CSV table of C-alpha atoms and ligand atoms in Angstrom, one decimal:
chain,number,residue,atom,x,y,z
W,14,MET,CA,4.5,-18.6,-6.2
W,15,LYS,CA,2.1,-21.0,-7.8
W,16,ALA,CA,0.6,-24.2,-6.3
W,17,GLU,CA,2.4,-26.4,-8.9
W,18,LEU,CA,5.7,-25.0,-7.9
W,19,PHE,CA,5.0,-25.6,-4.3
W,20,GLU,CA,4.2,-29.3,-5.0
W,21,VAL,CA,7.4,-29.7,-7.1
W,22,ILE,CA,9.5,-28.3,-4.2
W,23,ILE,CA,7.8,-30.7,-1.7
W,24,ARG,CA,8.4,-33.6,-4.1
W,25,HIS,CA,12.1,-32.8,-4.4
W,26,LEU,CA,12.5,-32.5,-0.7
W,27,SER,CA,10.9,-36.0,-0.3
W,28,GLU,CA,13.2,-37.5,-2.9
W,29,TYR,CA,16.2,-36.2,-1.0
W,30,GLY,CA,14.8,-37.7,2.2
W,31,MET,CA,14.1,-34.3,3.8
W,32,VAL,CA,10.3,-34.9,4.2
W,33,HIS,CA,9.0,-38.0,6.0
W,34,GLY,CA,5.3,-38.0,6.3
W,35,PRO,CA,3.6,-34.9,7.6
W,36,PHE,CA,5.8,-31.9,8.6
W,37,ASP,CA,6.5,-31.6,12.3
W,38,PRO,CA,4.5,-28.6,13.4
W,39,LEU,CA,7.0,-27.7,16.0
W,40,TRP,CA,10.1,-27.5,13.8
W,41,THR,CA,9.0,-26.9,10.3
W,42,ARG,CA,8.3,-23.4,9.0
W,43,VAL,CA,7.9,-22.5,5.4
W,44,VAL,CA,8.4,-18.9,4.3
W,45,ILE,CA,6.8,-17.9,1.1
W,46,GLU,CA,7.7,-14.7,-0.7
W,47,LYS,CA,5.2,-12.7,-2.6
W,48,PRO,CA,3.5,-12.6,-5.1
W,49,PHE,CA,1.3,-15.3,-3.5
W,50,GLY,CA,-0.5,-16.5,-6.7
W,51,ARG,CA,-1.3,-14.6,-9.8
W,52,ASP,CA,-5.0,-14.0,-9.1
W,53,LEU,CA,-7.7,-15.2,-6.6
W,54,GLU,CA,-8.0,-18.7,-8.2
W,55,SER,CA,-4.2,-19.4,-8.1
W,56,ALA,CA,-3.9,-18.0,-4.6
W,57,LEU,CA,-6.7,-20.4,-3.4
W,58,ALA,CA,-4.9,-23.3,-5.1
W,59,LEU,CA,-1.6,-22.4,-3.5
W,60,ASN,CA,-3.3,-22.1,-0.1
W,61,ARG,CA,-4.9,-25.5,-0.6
W,62,ALA,CA,-1.5,-27.0,-1.6
W,63,CYS,CA,0.3,-25.5,1.4
W,64,LEU,CA,-2.4,-26.6,3.9
W,65,ASN,CA,-2.2,-30.1,2.5
W,66,TYR,CA,1.2,-30.4,4.1
W,67,LEU,CA,1.4,-27.7,6.8
W,68,ASN,CA,-0.7,-26.0,9.5
W,69,GLU,CA,-1.5,-22.4,9.0
W,70,SER,CA,0.8,-21.6,11.9
W,71,GLN,CA,3.8,-23.1,10.0
W,72,ILE,CA,3.3,-20.9,6.9
W,73,TYR,CA,4.9,-17.4,6.8
W,74,ARG,CA,3.7,-15.5,3.8
W,75,ILE,CA,6.1,-12.5,3.4
W,76,ASP,CA,5.0,-9.0,2.6
W,77,HIS,CA,8.1,-7.1,3.4
W,78,TYR,CA,6.2,-3.8,4.0
W,79,LEU,CA,5.0,-5.3,7.3
W,80,GLY,CA,8.7,-5.6,8.4
W,81,LYS,CA,9.3,-1.8,8.0
W,82,GLU,CA,9.5,0.0,11.3
W,83,THR,CA,7.3,2.9,10.1
W,84,VAL,CA,4.6,0.5,8.9
W,85,GLN,CA,4.5,-1.2,12.3
W,86,ASN,CA,4.4,2.3,13.8
W,87,ILE,CA,1.0,2.9,12.3
W,88,LEU,CA,-0.7,0.7,14.8
W,89,SER,CA,1.3,2.1,17.7
W,90,PHE,CA,0.4,5.6,16.6
W,91,ARG,CA,-3.3,4.8,16.4
W,92,PHE,CA,-3.7,2.6,19.4
W,93,ALA,CA,-1.1,3.7,21.9
W,94,ASN,CA,-2.3,7.3,21.8
W,95,ALA,CA,-5.7,8.6,22.8
W,96,ILE,CA,-5.8,11.8,20.8
W,97,PHE,CA,-6.2,10.7,17.1
W,98,GLU,CA,-8.3,7.6,17.2
W,99,PRO,CA,-11.5,9.3,18.2
W,100,ILE,CA,-11.3,11.4,15.0
W,101,PHE,CA,-10.3,8.6,12.7
W,102,ASN,CA,-13.7,8.1,11.1
W,103,HIS,CA,-16.2,9.4,8.5
W,104,ARG,CA,-17.3,12.3,10.7
W,105,TYR,CA,-13.8,13.9,10.6
W,106,VAL,CA,-11.9,12.3,7.8
W,107,ASP,CA,-12.5,13.6,4.3
W,108,HIS,CA,-10.4,11.0,2.4
W,109,ILE,CA,-7.2,9.0,2.6
W,110,GLN,CA,-4.4,8.8,0.0
W,111,ILE,CA,-1.8,6.1,0.0
W,112,THR,CA,1.1,6.6,-2.3
W,113,ALA,CA,4.0,4.3,-3.0
W,114,ALA,CA,6.1,6.1,-5.6
W,115,GLU,CA,9.4,4.7,-6.9
W,116,THR,CA,12.1,6.1,-9.1
W,117,VAL,CA,13.5,2.7,-10.1
W,118,GLY,CA,12.6,1.1,-13.4
W,119,MET,CA,13.6,-2.4,-14.7
W,120,GLU,CA,17.1,-2.5,-13.3
W,121,SER,CA,18.9,-5.7,-12.3
W,122,GLY,CA,17.2,-7.8,-15.0
W,123,ARG,CA,13.8,-7.7,-13.4
W,124,GLY,CA,12.0,-7.0,-16.7
W,125,ALA,CA,11.0,-10.6,-17.4
W,126,PHE,CA,9.3,-11.1,-14.0
W,127,TYR,CA,7.8,-7.6,-14.0
W,128,ASP,CA,6.4,-7.8,-17.5
W,129,GLU,CA,4.4,-10.9,-16.4
W,130,THR,CA,3.3,-9.2,-13.2
W,131,GLY,CA,2.6,-5.5,-13.4
W,132,ALA,CA,2.0,-2.9,-10.8
W,133,LEU,CA,-1.4,-4.2,-9.6
W,134,ARG,CA,-0.1,-7.6,-8.7
W,135,ASP,CA,3.4,-6.4,-7.7
W,136,MET,CA,2.4,-3.6,-5.3
W,137,VAL,CA,-1.3,-3.0,-4.9
W,138,GLN,CA,-2.6,-6.5,-4.1
W,139,ASN,CA,0.0,-6.8,-1.2
W,140,HIS,CA,1.9,-3.8,0.0
W,141,LEU,CA,-0.8,-1.1,-0.6
W,142,MET,CA,-3.5,-3.4,0.8
W,143,GLN,CA,-1.5,-3.9,3.9
W,144,LEU,CA,-1.1,-0.2,4.4
W,145,LEU,CA,-4.8,0.3,3.8
W,146,CYS,CA,-5.6,-2.3,6.5
W,147,LEU,CA,-3.3,-0.8,9.1
W,148,VAL,CA,-4.7,2.7,8.7
W,149,THR,CA,-8.4,1.7,8.6
W,150,MET,CA,-8.7,-1.5,10.8
W,151,GLU,CA,-10.4,-1.6,14.2
W,152,PRO,CA,-8.2,-2.0,17.3
W,153,PRO,CA,-7.4,-5.6,17.9
W,154,SER,CA,-8.5,-7.2,21.1
W,155,ARG,CA,-4.9,-8.0,21.9
W,156,MET,CA,-1.5,-7.6,20.2
W,157,THR,CA,-1.5,-11.2,19.0
W,158,ALA,CA,-1.0,-12.4,15.5
W,159,ASP,CA,-4.5,-13.7,15.1
W,160,ALA,CA,-6.3,-10.8,16.8
W,161,ILE,CA,-4.5,-8.4,14.4
W,162,ARG,CA,-5.1,-10.5,11.3
W,163,ASN,CA,-8.7,-10.9,12.2
W,164,GLU,CA,-9.2,-7.1,12.1
W,165,LYS,CA,-7.3,-6.8,8.8
W,166,VAL,CA,-9.5,-9.5,7.3
W,167,LYS,CA,-12.6,-7.8,8.6
W,168,VAL,CA,-11.7,-4.5,7.0
W,169,LEU,CA,-10.8,-6.1,3.7
W,170,GLN,CA,-14.2,-7.9,3.7
W,171,SER,CA,-15.9,-4.5,4.1
W,172,VAL,CA,-14.4,-3.1,0.9
W,173,VAL,CA,-17.2,-2.5,-1.6
W,174,PRO,CA,-16.6,-4.9,-4.5
W,175,VAL,CA,-15.8,-3.1,-7.8
W,176,SER,CA,-18.7,-3.6,-10.3
W,177,PRO,CA,-17.8,-5.8,-13.3
W,178,GLY,CA,-17.1,-3.7,-16.4
W,179,CYS,CA,-14.4,-1.4,-17.5
W,180,VAL,CA,-13.6,0.0,-14.0
W,181,ASP,CA,-13.8,3.6,-15.4
W,182,GLY,CA,-13.6,6.1,-12.6
W,183,VAL,CA,-12.3,3.4,-10.2
W,184,ALA,CA,-8.9,2.4,-11.5
W,185,VAL,CA,-6.4,3.7,-14.0
W,186,ARG,CA,-3.4,1.9,-15.4
W,187,ALA,CA,-0.4,3.4,-17.2
W,188,GLN,CA,3.1,2.8,-18.4
W,189,TYR,CA,6.1,5.1,-18.4
W,190,VAL,CA,7.7,6.4,-21.6
W,191,GLY,CA,11.2,7.8,-21.8
W,192,GLY,CA,12.0,10.9,-19.6
W,193,GLU,CA,14.4,12.1,-17.0
W,194,VAL,CA,14.7,10.9,-13.4
W,195,ALA,CA,16.9,12.9,-11.0
W,196,GLY,CA,18.6,14.6,-13.9
W,197,LYS,CA,19.3,11.4,-15.8
W,198,ALA,CA,17.7,10.4,-19.1
W,199,VAL,CA,16.0,7.0,-18.8
W,200,PRO,CA,14.3,4.8,-21.5
W,201,GLY,CA,10.6,4.1,-21.7
W,202,TYR,CA,9.3,0.8,-20.3
W,203,ARG,CA,8.9,-0.9,-23.7
W,204,GLN,CA,12.6,-0.1,-24.4
W,205,GLU,CA,13.8,-1.7,-21.2
W,206,GLU,CA,15.7,-5.0,-21.2
W,207,ARG,CA,13.5,-8.2,-21.4
W,208,ILE,CA,10.2,-6.3,-22.0
W,209,GLN,CA,7.9,-7.1,-24.9
W,210,PRO,CA,8.0,-4.2,-27.4
W,211,GLU,CA,4.2,-4.1,-27.4
W,212,SER,CA,3.7,-4.8,-23.7
W,213,SER,CA,0.6,-3.4,-22.1
W,214,THR,CA,1.8,-4.2,-18.5
W,215,PRO,CA,1.0,-1.4,-16.2
W,216,THR,CA,3.9,0.2,-14.3
W,217,TYR,CA,1.5,2.6,-12.6
W,218,VAL,CA,-1.9,2.0,-11.0
W,219,ALA,CA,-4.3,4.4,-9.3
W,220,MET,CA,-7.4,3.0,-7.7
W,221,ARG,CA,-10.2,4.1,-5.5
W,222,VAL,CA,-11.4,1.9,-2.7
W,223,ASP,CA,-14.5,2.3,-0.6
W,224,ILE,CA,-15.0,0.7,2.8
W,225,GLU,CA,-18.5,0.1,3.8
W,226,ASN,CA,-18.4,-0.2,7.6
W,227,TRP,CA,-19.6,1.9,10.5
W,228,ARG,CA,-16.3,3.8,10.7
W,229,TRP,CA,-15.4,4.5,7.1
W,230,LYS,CA,-18.6,4.6,5.0
W,231,GLY,CA,-18.4,7.6,2.7
W,232,VAL,CA,-14.6,8.1,3.0
W,233,PRO,CA,-12.9,7.3,-0.3
W,234,ILE,CA,-9.4,5.8,-0.1
W,235,TYR,CA,-7.2,6.5,-3.1
W,236,LEU,CA,-4.2,4.3,-3.8
W,237,ARG,CA,-1.4,4.8,-6.3
W,238,THR,CA,1.9,3.3,-7.1
W,239,GLY,CA,4.3,3.6,-10.0
W,240,LYS,CA,7.8,3.0,-11.2
W,241,ARG,CA,10.0,5.8,-12.6
W,242,LEU,CA,8.0,8.6,-10.8
W,243,ARG,CA,9.5,11.9,-9.7
W,244,ARG,CA,10.6,10.9,-6.2
W,245,ARG,CA,10.8,7.8,-4.1
W,246,VAL,CA,8.2,8.2,-1.4
W,247,THR,CA,5.8,6.0,0.4
W,248,GLU,CA,3.3,7.8,2.5
W,249,ILE,CA,-0.3,7.7,3.8
W,250,THR,CA,-2.1,11.0,4.0
W,251,VAL,CA,-5.3,11.3,6.1
W,252,GLN,CA,-7.0,14.4,5.1
W,253,PHE,CA,-9.6,15.8,7.5
W,254,LYS,CA,-12.7,17.8,6.7
W,255,ILE,CA,-12.5,21.6,6.8
W,256,PRO,CA,-14.1,23.3,9.8
W,257,PRO,CA,-17.8,23.9,9.4
W,258,LEU,CA,-17.5,27.7,9.8
W,259,GLN,CA,-14.7,29.5,8.1
W,260,LEU,CA,-13.9,32.4,10.3
W,261,PHE,CA,-10.4,33.1,9.0
W,262,GLN,CA,-8.8,33.9,5.7
W,263,THR,CA,-5.9,31.7,4.7
W,264,VAL,CA,-2.6,32.9,3.3
W,265,GLU,CA,-1.0,30.6,0.7
W,266,CYS,CA,2.5,31.4,-0.4
W,267,VAL,CA,4.5,30.0,-3.3
W,268,GLY,CA,8.0,31.3,-3.1
W,269,ASP,CA,7.7,35.1,-2.5
W,270,MET,CA,4.1,35.3,-3.9
W,271,CYS,CA,1.3,35.1,-1.3
W,272,ASP,CA,-2.4,34.9,-1.9
W,273,LEU,CA,-5.6,34.6,0.1
W,274,THR,CA,-7.4,31.4,-0.4
W,275,GLY,CA,-10.1,29.3,1.3
W,276,ALA,CA,-9.4,27.2,4.4
W,277,LYS,CA,-6.9,24.4,4.1
W,278,PRO,CA,-7.8,21.0,5.4
W,279,ASN,CA,-5.6,19.5,8.2
W,280,ARG,CA,-3.6,16.5,7.1
W,281,LEU,CA,-1.9,13.8,9.0
W,282,ILE,CA,0.9,12.2,7.0
W,283,PHE,CA,2.6,8.9,7.8
W,284,ARG,CA,5.9,8.9,5.9
W,285,ILE,CA,6.9,5.3,5.5
W,286,GLN,CA,10.0,6.1,3.5
W,287,PRO,CA,12.4,7.9,3.0
W,288,GLU,CA,12.7,10.5,5.9
W,289,GLU,CA,10.6,8.2,8.0
W,290,GLY,CA,8.2,10.0,10.3
W,291,ILE,CA,4.8,11.6,10.9
W,292,SER,CA,3.7,15.1,10.0
W,293,LEU,CA,0.6,17.1,11.0
W,294,ARG,CA,-0.4,20.0,8.9
W,295,PHE,CA,-2.6,22.7,10.6
W,296,SER,CA,-3.4,26.4,10.4
W,297,ALA,CA,-1.7,28.9,12.6
W,298,LYS,CA,-1.9,32.7,12.9
W,299,ARG,CA,0.6,34.4,10.7
W,300,PRO,CA,2.4,37.2,12.5
W,301,ALA,CA,0.8,40.4,11.2
W,302,LEU,CA,-1.6,43.1,12.2
W,303,GLN,CA,-4.4,41.4,10.4
W,304,VAL,CA,-5.8,38.0,11.5
W,305,LEU,CA,-4.8,35.7,8.8
W,306,VAL,CA,-3.9,32.0,9.1
W,307,GLU,CA,-1.3,30.0,7.3
W,308,ASP,CA,-0.6,26.3,6.9
W,309,VAL,CA,2.2,25.1,9.1
W,310,VAL,CA,3.7,21.6,9.7
W,311,MET,CA,4.6,19.8,12.9
W,312,ASP,CA,7.0,17.0,12.2
W,313,PHE,CA,8.2,13.9,14.0
W,314,LEU,CA,11.3,12.4,12.4
W,315,TYR,CA,12.6,9.0,13.3
W,316,SER,CA,16.2,10.1,12.6
W,317,GLY,CA,15.8,13.1,14.9
W,318,GLN,CA,14.5,11.0,17.8
W,319,TRP,CA,16.5,7.8,17.3
W,320,PRO,CA,19.6,8.4,15.2
W,321,GLY,CA,21.0,5.4,13.3
W,322,ALA,CA,19.8,3.2,10.6
W,323,LEU,CA,16.4,1.5,11.0
W,324,PRO,CA,16.5,-2.3,10.8
W,325,GLU,CA,15.9,-3.9,7.3
W,326,ALA,CA,12.4,-5.3,6.9
W,327,TYR,CA,13.8,-8.7,6.0
W,328,GLU,CA,16.0,-8.9,9.1
W,329,ARG,CA,13.0,-8.5,11.3
W,330,LEU,CA,10.8,-10.9,9.3
W,331,LEU,CA,13.2,-13.7,9.1
W,332,LEU,CA,14.0,-13.5,12.8
W,333,ASP,CA,10.2,-13.5,13.5
W,334,ALA,CA,9.8,-16.6,11.3
W,335,ILE,CA,12.6,-18.4,13.1
W,336,ARG,CA,11.0,-17.4,16.5
W,337,GLY,CA,7.6,-18.6,15.3
W,338,ASP,CA,5.9,-15.2,15.5
W,339,SER,CA,3.5,-14.7,12.6
W,340,THR,CA,2.1,-11.3,13.5
W,341,LEU,CA,3.9,-9.6,10.5
W,342,PHE,CA,3.0,-12.3,8.0
W,343,THR,CA,-0.2,-12.6,6.0
W,344,ARG,CA,-2.7,-15.4,6.8
W,345,SER,CA,-4.4,-17.5,4.1
W,346,ASP,CA,-7.8,-15.7,4.4
W,347,GLU,CA,-6.1,-12.3,4.4
W,348,VAL,CA,-4.2,-12.9,1.2
W,349,GLU,CA,-7.4,-14.2,-0.4
W,350,ALA,CA,-9.3,-11.2,0.8
W,351,GLN,CA,-6.6,-8.9,-0.7
W,352,TRP,CA,-7.0,-10.7,-4.1
W,353,ARG,CA,-10.8,-10.3,-3.9
W,354,VAL,CA,-10.4,-6.5,-3.8
W,355,VAL,CA,-8.2,-6.3,-6.9
W,356,GLN,CA,-9.7,-9.2,-8.9
W,357,PRO,CA,-12.4,-7.2,-10.7
W,358,VAL,CA,-9.8,-4.7,-11.9
W,359,LEU,CA,-7.5,-7.5,-13.1
W,360,ARG,CA,-10.5,-9.2,-14.9
W,361,ALA,CA,-11.4,-5.9,-16.6
W,362,TRP,CA,-7.9,-5.1,-17.7
W,363,GLU,CA,-6.9,-8.6,-18.8
W,364,GLY,CA,-10.2,-10.1,-19.8
W,365,LEU,CA,-12.2,-7.5,-21.6
W,366,ASP,CA,-11.1,-6.3,-25.1
W,367,ASP,CA,-10.8,-2.5,-25.7
W,368,CYS,CA,-11.5,-1.8,-22.0
W,369,ALA,CA,-9.6,0.8,-20.0
W,370,PRO,CA,-6.7,1.4,-22.3
W,371,VAL,CA,-3.2,1.8,-20.9
W,372,ALA,CA,-2.3,5.5,-20.4
W,373,PHE,CA,1.3,6.8,-20.6
W,374,TYR,CA,3.3,9.1,-18.5
W,375,PRO,CA,6.9,10.5,-18.9
W,376,ALA,CA,9.5,9.0,-16.6
W,377,GLY,CA,10.2,11.5,-13.9
W,378,SER,CA,6.6,12.8,-13.6
W,379,TRP,CA,4.0,12.1,-11.0
W,380,GLY,CA,2.1,9.8,-13.3
W,381,PRO,CA,-0.5,10.2,-16.0
W,382,SER,CA,-3.1,13.0,-16.0
W,383,GLU,CA,-5.8,10.3,-16.4
W,384,ALA,CA,-5.1,9.3,-12.8
W,385,ALA,CA,-7.2,12.3,-11.7
W,386,SER,CA,-10.3,10.7,-13.2
W,387,ILE,CA,-10.8,8.6,-10.1
W,388,PHE,CA,-11.6,11.9,-8.2
W,389,ALA,CA,-14.5,12.6,-10.6
W,390,ASN,CA,-17.2,14.6,-8.7
W,391,TYR,CA,-14.8,15.0,-5.9
W,392,ASP,CA,-13.0,18.2,-5.1
W,393,THR,CA,-9.4,17.0,-4.5
W,394,ASP,CA,-6.2,16.0,-6.3
W,395,TRP,CA,-3.2,13.9,-5.6
W,396,HIS,CA,-0.9,15.3,-2.9
W,397,ASN,CA,2.6,15.2,-4.5
W,398,PRO,CA,5.3,15.6,-1.9
W,399,GLU,CA,8.0,17.9,-3.3
W,400,ALA,CA,10.4,18.2,-0.4
Z,6,BG6,C1,8.7,-5.4,-4.1
Z,6,BG6,C2,8.3,-5.2,-5.6
Z,6,BG6,O1,7.8,-6.2,-3.5
Z,6,BG6,O2,8.7,-4.1,-3.5
Z,6,BG6,C3,9.2,-4.3,-6.3
Z,6,BG6,O3,8.4,-6.5,-6.2
Z,6,BG6,C4,9.3,-3.0,-5.6
Z,6,BG6,O4,8.8,-4.0,-7.6
Z,6,BG6,C5,9.6,-3.2,-4.1
Z,6,BG6,O5,10.3,-2.2,-6.2
Z,6,BG6,C6,9.5,-1.9,-3.3
Z,6,BG6,O6,10.0,-2.1,-2.0
Z,6,BG6,P1,10.6,-0.9,-1.2
Z,6,BG6,O7,10.9,-1.6,0.1
Z,6,BG6,O8,11.8,-0.4,-1.9
Z,6,BG6,O9,9.5,0.1,-1.1
């Protein structure tokens, strides 16, 4: 939403006699759906316009990812248990990957909106930033809306600003061309309904974020999101460092073929959707006369523990807004801090000519090969969940 639109809505409400003077702080709540502004300047203007009429406590900025059970579970997992939090830091964690992969394209006439928006504004500035906050923030002093949001703002403010320029090695943008998703042929982005034939709007973004604080300095965080990818999956992978001394040989098997390789790092995976749960990958002795280890997985699945559908994110969020609980909504300084992280990338892509051209990837793939460029000088690659 833009500030001008907010003003128009307020004017109309006044004309119909629905607004008399300042809003009553006890009864009036305004819920605003994302995207909140188009960039930092417009988000600042929209916050100013809202705060002209309302108190911060009356504004409910929706990011529906916060309403997802498994997103809320990230904080419970981290802070209701004693075993993982002590190793959630630069001494033990090698890097973090956050993936929000979608198989959908421009169905349901979304093309016109999306072509103006693109993946950075549509997914990275909000949903991926929230996932990043929840997995990296410090424990809040209490489970209150402001205590949690204070910690999220702190971690966003610790993100190292991307240097002005072409953002090479930091961010990659791409667009899908025709391909096949789940056995069905699908058109390329530029052939979709209501998309400009020459559009350079990214449908895929990969970006590296560095947090400069006591806990996370030196641990890169890699984000990626895209439409028309191989599988629908949203997950956060925390990859740990390999043990300092490699005493064992590791067996790696693909189908019937097994090979001996170097040690595999442990990974903790928060699966947000689908097959919601948490997995821990670790090495275990393979039954044999030799001492060889193999990668195994310990899984916690929501559906196994609590059968039945999980509540819809919007059900929870609308109920919370009615009850006046703003824990799962973004505060004005939080939304502005999120924009500050992505703004240099937006500026480079939209403001500089011949800078960071759009790459292409076939629909049904895991994205463009160029996305690996953000791992330059770093011995890793994207973890693509196949199962
Ligand atoms: C919305 C985006 O906020 O989130 C859509 O505008 C995207 O483009 C959707 O498809 C993804 O939500 P979910 O809940 O399906 O992961």
